[in-house]
Structures are given as C-alpha cells and as structure tokens.
PDB file of C-alpha atoms in Angstrom:
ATOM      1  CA  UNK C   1      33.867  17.660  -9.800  1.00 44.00           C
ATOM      2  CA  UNK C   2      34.240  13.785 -10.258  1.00 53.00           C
ATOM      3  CA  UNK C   3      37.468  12.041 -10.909  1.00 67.00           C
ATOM      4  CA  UNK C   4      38.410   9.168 -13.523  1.00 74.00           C
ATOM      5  CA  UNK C   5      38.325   5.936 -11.101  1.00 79.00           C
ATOM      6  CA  UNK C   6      36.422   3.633 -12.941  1.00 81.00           C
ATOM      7  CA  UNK C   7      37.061   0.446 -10.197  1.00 82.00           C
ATOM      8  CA  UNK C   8      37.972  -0.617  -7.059  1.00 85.00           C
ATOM      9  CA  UNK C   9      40.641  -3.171  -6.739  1.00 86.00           C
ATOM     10  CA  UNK C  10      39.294  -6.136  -5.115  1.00 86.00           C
ATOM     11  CA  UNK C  11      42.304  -6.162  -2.300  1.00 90.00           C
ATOM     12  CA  UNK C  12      39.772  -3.425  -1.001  1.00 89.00           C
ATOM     13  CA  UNK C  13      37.887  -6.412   0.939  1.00 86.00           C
ATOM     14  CA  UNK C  14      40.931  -7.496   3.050  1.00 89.00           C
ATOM     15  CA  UNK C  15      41.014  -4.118   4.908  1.00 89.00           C
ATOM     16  CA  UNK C  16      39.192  -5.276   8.000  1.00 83.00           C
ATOM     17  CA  UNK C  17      39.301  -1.712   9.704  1.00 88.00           C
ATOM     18  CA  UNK C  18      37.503   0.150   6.963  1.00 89.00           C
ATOM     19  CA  UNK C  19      33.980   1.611   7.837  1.00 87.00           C
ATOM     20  CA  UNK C  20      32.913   4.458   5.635  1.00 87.00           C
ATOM     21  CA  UNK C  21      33.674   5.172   2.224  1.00 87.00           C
ATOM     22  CA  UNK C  22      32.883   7.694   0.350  1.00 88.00           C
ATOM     23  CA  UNK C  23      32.922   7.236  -3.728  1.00 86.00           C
ATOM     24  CA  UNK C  24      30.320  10.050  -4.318  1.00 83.00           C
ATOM     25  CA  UNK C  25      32.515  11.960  -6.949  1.00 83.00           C
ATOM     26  CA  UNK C  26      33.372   8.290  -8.420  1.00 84.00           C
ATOM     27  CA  UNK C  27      30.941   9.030 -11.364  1.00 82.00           C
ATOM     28  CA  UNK C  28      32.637   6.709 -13.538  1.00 84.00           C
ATOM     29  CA  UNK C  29      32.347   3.729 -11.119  1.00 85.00           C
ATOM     30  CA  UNK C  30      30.220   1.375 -12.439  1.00 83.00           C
ATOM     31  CA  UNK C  31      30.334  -1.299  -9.825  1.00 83.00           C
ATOM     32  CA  UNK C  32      31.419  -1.866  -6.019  1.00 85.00           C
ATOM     33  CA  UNK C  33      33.766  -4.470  -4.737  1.00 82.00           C
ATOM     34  CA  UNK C  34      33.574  -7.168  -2.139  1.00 85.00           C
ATOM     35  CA  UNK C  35      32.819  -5.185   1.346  1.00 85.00           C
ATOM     36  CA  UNK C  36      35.282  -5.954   4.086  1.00 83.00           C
ATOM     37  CA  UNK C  37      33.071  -7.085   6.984  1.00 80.00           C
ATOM     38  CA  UNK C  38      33.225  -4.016   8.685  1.00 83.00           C
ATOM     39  CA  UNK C  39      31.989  -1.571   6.359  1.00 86.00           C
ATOM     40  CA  UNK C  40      28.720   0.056   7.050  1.00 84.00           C
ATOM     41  CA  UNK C  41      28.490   3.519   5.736  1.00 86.00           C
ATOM     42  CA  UNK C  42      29.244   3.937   2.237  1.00 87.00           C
ATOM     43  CA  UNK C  43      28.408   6.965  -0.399  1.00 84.00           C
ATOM     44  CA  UNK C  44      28.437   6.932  -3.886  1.00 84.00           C
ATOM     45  CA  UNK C  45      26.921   7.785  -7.073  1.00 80.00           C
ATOM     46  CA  UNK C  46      23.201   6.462  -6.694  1.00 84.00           C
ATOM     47  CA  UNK C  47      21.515   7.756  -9.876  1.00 83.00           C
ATOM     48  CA  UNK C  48      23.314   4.652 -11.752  1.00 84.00           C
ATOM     49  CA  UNK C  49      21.294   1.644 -11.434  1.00 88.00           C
ATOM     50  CA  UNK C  50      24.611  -0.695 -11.540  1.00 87.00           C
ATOM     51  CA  UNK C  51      26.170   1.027  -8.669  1.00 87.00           C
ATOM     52  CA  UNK C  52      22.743   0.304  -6.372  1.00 89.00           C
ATOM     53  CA  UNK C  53      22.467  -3.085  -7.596  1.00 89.00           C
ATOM     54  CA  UNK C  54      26.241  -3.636  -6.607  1.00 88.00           C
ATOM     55  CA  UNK C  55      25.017  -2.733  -3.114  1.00 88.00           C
ATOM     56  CA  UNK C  56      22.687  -4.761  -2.566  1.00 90.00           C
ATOM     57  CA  UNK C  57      24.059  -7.665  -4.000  1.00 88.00           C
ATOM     58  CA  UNK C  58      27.117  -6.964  -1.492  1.00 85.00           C
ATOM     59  CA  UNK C  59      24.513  -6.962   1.322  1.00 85.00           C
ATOM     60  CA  UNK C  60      23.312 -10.442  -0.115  1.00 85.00           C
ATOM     61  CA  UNK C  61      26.377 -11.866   0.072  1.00 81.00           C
ATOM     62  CA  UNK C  62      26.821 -10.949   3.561  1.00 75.00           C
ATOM     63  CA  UNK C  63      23.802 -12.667   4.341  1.00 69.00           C
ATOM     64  CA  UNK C  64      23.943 -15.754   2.353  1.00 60.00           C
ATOM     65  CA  UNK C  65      23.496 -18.042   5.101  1.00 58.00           C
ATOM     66  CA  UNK C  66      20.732 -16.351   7.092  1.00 60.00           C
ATOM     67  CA  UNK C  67      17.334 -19.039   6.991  1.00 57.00           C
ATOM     68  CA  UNK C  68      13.735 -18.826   8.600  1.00 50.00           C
ATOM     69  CA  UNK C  69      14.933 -20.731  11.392  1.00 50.00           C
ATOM     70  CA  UNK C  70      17.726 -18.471  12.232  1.00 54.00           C
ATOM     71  CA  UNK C  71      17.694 -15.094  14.673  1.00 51.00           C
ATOM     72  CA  UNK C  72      20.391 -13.062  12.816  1.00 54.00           C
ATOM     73  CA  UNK C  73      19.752  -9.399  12.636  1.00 63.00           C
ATOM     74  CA  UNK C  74      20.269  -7.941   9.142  1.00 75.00           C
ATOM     75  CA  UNK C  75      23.301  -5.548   8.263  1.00 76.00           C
ATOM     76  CA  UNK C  76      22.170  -2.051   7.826  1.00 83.00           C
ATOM     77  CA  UNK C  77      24.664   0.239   5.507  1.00 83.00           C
ATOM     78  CA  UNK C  78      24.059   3.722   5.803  1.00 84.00           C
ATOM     79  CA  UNK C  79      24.507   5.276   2.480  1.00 82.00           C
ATOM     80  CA  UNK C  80      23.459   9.025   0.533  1.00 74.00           C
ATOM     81  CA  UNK C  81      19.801  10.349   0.915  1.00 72.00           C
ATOM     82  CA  UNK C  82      19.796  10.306  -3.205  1.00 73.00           C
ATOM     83  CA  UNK C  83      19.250   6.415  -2.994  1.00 78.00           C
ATOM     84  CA  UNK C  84      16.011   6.142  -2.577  1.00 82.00           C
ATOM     85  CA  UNK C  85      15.256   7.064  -6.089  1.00 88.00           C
ATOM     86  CA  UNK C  86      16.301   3.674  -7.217  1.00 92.00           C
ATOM     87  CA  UNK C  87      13.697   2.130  -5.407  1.00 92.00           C
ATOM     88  CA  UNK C  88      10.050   1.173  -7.413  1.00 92.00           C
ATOM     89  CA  UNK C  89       8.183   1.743  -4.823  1.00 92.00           C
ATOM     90  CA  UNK C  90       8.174   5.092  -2.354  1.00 91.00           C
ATOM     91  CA  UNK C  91       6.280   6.080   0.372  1.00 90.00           C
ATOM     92  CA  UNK C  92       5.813   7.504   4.074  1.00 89.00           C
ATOM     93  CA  UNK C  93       4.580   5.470   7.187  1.00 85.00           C
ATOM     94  CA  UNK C  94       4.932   2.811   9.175  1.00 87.00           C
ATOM     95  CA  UNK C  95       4.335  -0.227   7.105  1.00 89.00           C
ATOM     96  CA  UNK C  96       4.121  -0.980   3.108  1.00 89.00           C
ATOM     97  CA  UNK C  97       2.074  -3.655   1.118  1.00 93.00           C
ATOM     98  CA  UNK C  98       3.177  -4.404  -1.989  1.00 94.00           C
ATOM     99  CA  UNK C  99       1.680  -6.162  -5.011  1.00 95.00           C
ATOM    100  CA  UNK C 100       4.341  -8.896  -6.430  1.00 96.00           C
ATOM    101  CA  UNK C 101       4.540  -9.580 -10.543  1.00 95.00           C
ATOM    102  CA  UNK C 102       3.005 -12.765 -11.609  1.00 94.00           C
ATOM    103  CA  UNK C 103       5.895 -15.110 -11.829  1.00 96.00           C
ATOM    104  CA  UNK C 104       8.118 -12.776  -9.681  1.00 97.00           C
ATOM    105  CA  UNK C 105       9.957 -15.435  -7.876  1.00 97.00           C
ATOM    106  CA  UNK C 106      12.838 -17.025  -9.752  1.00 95.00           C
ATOM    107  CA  UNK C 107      14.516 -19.711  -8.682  1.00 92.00           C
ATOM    108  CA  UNK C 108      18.461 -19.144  -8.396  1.00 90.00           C
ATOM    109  CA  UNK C 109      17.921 -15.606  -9.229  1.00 93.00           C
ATOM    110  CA  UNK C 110      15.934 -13.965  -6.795  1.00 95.00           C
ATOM    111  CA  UNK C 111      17.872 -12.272  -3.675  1.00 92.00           C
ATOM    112  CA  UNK C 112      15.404 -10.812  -1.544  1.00 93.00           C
ATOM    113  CA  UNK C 113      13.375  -7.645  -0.762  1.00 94.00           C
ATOM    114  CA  UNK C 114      15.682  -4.184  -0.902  1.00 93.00           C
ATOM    115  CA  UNK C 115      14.708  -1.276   1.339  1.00 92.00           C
ATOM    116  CA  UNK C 116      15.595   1.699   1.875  1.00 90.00           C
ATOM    117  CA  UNK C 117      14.455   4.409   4.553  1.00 88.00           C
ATOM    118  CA  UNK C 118      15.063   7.155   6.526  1.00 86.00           C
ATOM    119  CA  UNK C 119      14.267   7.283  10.138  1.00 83.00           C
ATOM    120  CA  UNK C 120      14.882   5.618  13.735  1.00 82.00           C
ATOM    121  CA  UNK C 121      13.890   1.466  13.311  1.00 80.00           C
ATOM    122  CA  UNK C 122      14.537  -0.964  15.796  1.00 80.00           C
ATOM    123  CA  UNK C 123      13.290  -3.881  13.889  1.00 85.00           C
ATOM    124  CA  UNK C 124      10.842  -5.190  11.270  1.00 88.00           C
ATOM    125  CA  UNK C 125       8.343  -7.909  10.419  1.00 91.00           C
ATOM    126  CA  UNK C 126       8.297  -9.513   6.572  1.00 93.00           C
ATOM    127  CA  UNK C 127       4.919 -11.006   5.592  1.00 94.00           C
ATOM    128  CA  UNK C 128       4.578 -13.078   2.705  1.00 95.00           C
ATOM    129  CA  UNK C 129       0.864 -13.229   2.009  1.00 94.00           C
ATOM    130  CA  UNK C 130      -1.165 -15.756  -0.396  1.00 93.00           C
ATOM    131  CA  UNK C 131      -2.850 -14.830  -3.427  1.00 85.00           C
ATOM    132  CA  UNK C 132      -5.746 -17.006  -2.514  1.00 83.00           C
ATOM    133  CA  UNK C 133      -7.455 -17.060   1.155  1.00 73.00           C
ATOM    134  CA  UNK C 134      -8.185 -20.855   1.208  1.00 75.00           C
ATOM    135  CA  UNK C 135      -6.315 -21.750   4.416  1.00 75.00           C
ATOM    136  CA  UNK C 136      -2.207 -21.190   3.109  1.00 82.00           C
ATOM    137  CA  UNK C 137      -0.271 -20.146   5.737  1.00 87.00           C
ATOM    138  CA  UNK C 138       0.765 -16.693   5.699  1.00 92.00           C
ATOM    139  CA  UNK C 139       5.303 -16.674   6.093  1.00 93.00           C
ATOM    140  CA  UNK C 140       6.196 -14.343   8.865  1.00 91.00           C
ATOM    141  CA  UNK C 141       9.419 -13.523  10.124  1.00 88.00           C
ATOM    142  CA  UNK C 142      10.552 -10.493  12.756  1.00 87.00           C
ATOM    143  CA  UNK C 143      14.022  -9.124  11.970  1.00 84.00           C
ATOM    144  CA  UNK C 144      16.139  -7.124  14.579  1.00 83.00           C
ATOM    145  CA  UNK C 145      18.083  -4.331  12.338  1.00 82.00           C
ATOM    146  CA  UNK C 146      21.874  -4.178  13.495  1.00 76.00           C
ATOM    147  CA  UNK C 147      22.385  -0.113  12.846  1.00 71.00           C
ATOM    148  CA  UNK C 148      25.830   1.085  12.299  1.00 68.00           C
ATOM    149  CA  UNK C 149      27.301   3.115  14.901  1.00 66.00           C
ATOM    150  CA  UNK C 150      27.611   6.663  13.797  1.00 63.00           C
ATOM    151  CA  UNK C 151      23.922   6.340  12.206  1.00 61.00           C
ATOM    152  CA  UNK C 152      21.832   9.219  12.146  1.00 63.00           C
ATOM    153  CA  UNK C 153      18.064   9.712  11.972  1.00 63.00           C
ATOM    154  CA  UNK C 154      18.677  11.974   9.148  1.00 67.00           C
ATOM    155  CA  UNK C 155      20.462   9.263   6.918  1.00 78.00           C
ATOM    156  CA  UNK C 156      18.815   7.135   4.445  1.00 85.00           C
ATOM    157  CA  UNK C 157      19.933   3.532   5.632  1.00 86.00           C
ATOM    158  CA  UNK C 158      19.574   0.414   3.404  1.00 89.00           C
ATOM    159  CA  UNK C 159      19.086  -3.460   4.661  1.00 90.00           C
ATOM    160  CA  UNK C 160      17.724  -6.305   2.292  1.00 90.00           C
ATOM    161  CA  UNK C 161      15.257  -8.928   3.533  1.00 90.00           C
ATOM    162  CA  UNK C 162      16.917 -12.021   2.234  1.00 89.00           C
ATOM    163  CA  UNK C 163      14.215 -14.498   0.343  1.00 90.00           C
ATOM    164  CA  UNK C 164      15.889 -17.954   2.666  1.00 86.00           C
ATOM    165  CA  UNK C 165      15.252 -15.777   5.805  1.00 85.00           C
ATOM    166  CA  UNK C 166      11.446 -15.142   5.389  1.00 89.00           C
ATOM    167  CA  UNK C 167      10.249 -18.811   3.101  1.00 91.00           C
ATOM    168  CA  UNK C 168       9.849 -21.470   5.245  1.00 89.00           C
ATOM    169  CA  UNK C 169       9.334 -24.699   3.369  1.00 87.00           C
ATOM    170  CA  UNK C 170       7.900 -26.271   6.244  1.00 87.00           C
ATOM    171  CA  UNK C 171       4.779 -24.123   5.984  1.00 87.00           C
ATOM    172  CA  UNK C 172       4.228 -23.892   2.758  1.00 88.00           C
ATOM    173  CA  UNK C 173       2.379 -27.406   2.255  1.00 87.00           C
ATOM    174  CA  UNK C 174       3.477 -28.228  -1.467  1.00 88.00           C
ATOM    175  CA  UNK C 175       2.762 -24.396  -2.249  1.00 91.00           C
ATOM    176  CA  UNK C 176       5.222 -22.270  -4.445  1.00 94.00           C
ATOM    177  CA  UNK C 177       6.664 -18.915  -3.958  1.00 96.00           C
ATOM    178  CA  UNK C 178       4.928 -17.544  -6.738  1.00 96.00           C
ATOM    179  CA  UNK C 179       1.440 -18.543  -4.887  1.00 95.00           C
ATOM    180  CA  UNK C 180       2.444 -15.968  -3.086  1.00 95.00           C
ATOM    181  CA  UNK C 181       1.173 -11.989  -4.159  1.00 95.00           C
ATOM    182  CA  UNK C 182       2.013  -9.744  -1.658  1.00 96.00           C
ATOM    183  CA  UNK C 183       4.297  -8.741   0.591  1.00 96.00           C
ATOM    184  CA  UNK C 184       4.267  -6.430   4.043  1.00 95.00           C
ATOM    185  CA  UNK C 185       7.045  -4.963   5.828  1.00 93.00           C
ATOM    186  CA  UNK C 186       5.521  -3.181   9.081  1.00 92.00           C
ATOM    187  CA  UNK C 187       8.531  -1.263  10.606  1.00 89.00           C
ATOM    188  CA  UNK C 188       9.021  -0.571  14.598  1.00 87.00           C
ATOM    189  CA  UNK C 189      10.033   2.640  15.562  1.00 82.00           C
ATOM    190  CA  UNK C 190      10.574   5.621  13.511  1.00 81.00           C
ATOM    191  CA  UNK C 191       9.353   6.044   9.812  1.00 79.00           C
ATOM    192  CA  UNK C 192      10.301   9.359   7.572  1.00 82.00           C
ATOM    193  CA  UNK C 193      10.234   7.822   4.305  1.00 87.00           C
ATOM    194  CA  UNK C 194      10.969   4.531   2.743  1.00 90.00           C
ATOM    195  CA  UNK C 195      11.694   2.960  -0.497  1.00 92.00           C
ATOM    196  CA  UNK C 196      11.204  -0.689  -1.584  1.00 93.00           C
ATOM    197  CA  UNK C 197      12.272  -3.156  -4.723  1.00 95.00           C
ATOM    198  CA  UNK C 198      12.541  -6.836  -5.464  1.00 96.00           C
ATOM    199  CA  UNK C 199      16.541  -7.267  -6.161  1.00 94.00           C
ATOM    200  CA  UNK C 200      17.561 -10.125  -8.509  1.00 94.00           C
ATOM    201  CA  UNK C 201      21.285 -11.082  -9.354  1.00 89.00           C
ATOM    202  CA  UNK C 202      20.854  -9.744 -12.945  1.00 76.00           C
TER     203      UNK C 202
END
C-alpha cells in the first residue's frame, strides 16, 4: 500500500546522520532531494524513470569535482534489486563493451556512465576506446569503489563513472569525445549481474 507523499522537503539534506532511507511505498514521488553526505542506502520506487534519474544525478553532484588526475573512489548507494530495469543495457560477467550513439557526447549535458550491479567489486577500470585505430590514445582510468557499510552481496548497488574523471584532455591530441565509440568497464571482484546507461541532466 503506498502513501500520498509526493516530495521531500529539501531541509532533508542538512541531516548529516541519515544513512538509509526507504521511500519504496512513496509511489507518488516523482523526484529525490539533495542527499546529505552520509546517505548511502536508499529504496524507492524504481519503475519511474524520474525517480532513477534523480539518483543519479544526486550521485553526480556528489562527484562534481572528481578529474582524470584525481584518485577519489566513487560513492556507491545501495538501493532495491528492481533498479536495474532502468538500465539500457543488462548483462552477466565480468566486464561490458558498449557501443556509444553517434553524437552521444554533449557538451554541458552529459554526466557520466550509470551502473548498476549486483555482486562483491573492489574496483573498476573505464576505457574510452576510439572509433578509428589510427594511433588515438585509448582514456583509461582505475576507480576504487567506496561500498557502504552494511552492503550486501545480495544488493543491487549503483555508482556513476563521472565523464571529467575518465577524459583526459591531455591525451586526446585535438580529438573530441564523440571520436570516441565505445566504452569498457572491466569490474574486479565479484560479478552477478550488471546494468549500464549513459545519464544526461535532462
């Protein structure tokens, strides 16, 4: 049985002590607030694409500031198993290559690479591979994963790859993000399942 909250008041990001929430009978929520820093398992209604979006644009923000040059690990929120059906692209295994839309980088608007999985991972490595073999340098980055405490192999967890923490402009000898056509996530440690999309602010 759901119940009639349709938002979260925005004072909601000032409670520094909060870790889980739980909004799964929220099924009139159509959007998530600003996370307090601390927050790292959160459950809601995942069939609505809004509410998933709000997610991972949370987990952007919280990342903002994370560049190739930098050693961060990414935030990991542990969220409902249902999740995963949000992602466009499913699977099993230890790593994923994924074709990428002509054009699919937009500048201001792209966020970064979404994932979700289920599983044991210590860490992964983000490719960024050409769409033409003729010497461009392929952008690699390795990023530690910074698990919540009470996670569970069982859960479906969900981190974002942030698009300033894997391009390196330095590399990229006058070359574009859109000369760019795949990209490869090869995970270390435990793989059930997985799920993977390109997020965008809107």
């Amino acid at each position: 049985m759901g119940n009639n909250l349709e938002y979260l008041p925005q004072s909601i990001s000032q409670l520094g002590s909060l870790q889980s929430l739980d909004l799964s009978n929220c099924n009139r929520l159509t959007q998530l607030p600003e996370f307090p820093e601390q927050l790292d398992t959160i459950y809601a209604d995942w069939s609505s694409d809004s509410i998933c979006n709000s997610l991972f644009w949370n987990i952007s923000s919280l990342q903002h500031d994370i560049y190739a040059s930098d050693s961060s690990s990414l935030r990991v929120f542990t969220s409902g198993e249902n999740i995963l059906s949000w992602f466009h692209h499913q699977g099993t295994g230890r790593r994923v290559t994924v074709k990428l839309p002509e054009n699919w980088y937009v500048r201001d608007n792209f966020l970064g690479f979404s994932v979700g999985y289920s599983g044991s991972l210590i860490e992964t490595k983000a490719y960024l591979i050409p769409l033409c073999d003729d010497g461009m340098s392929w952008m690699t980055r390795k990023l530690k994963l910074a698990l919540p405490k009470w996670s569970t192999e069982s859960n479906i967890h969900c981190f974002l790859v942030p698009f300033a923490g894997l391009w390196d402009t330095s590399k990229a000898n006058g070359k574009t993000p859109n000369d760019y056509g795949l990209i490869r996530l090869c995970f270390s440690g435990e793989m059930k399942k997985f799920g993977f999309r390109l997020l965008y602010k809107d």
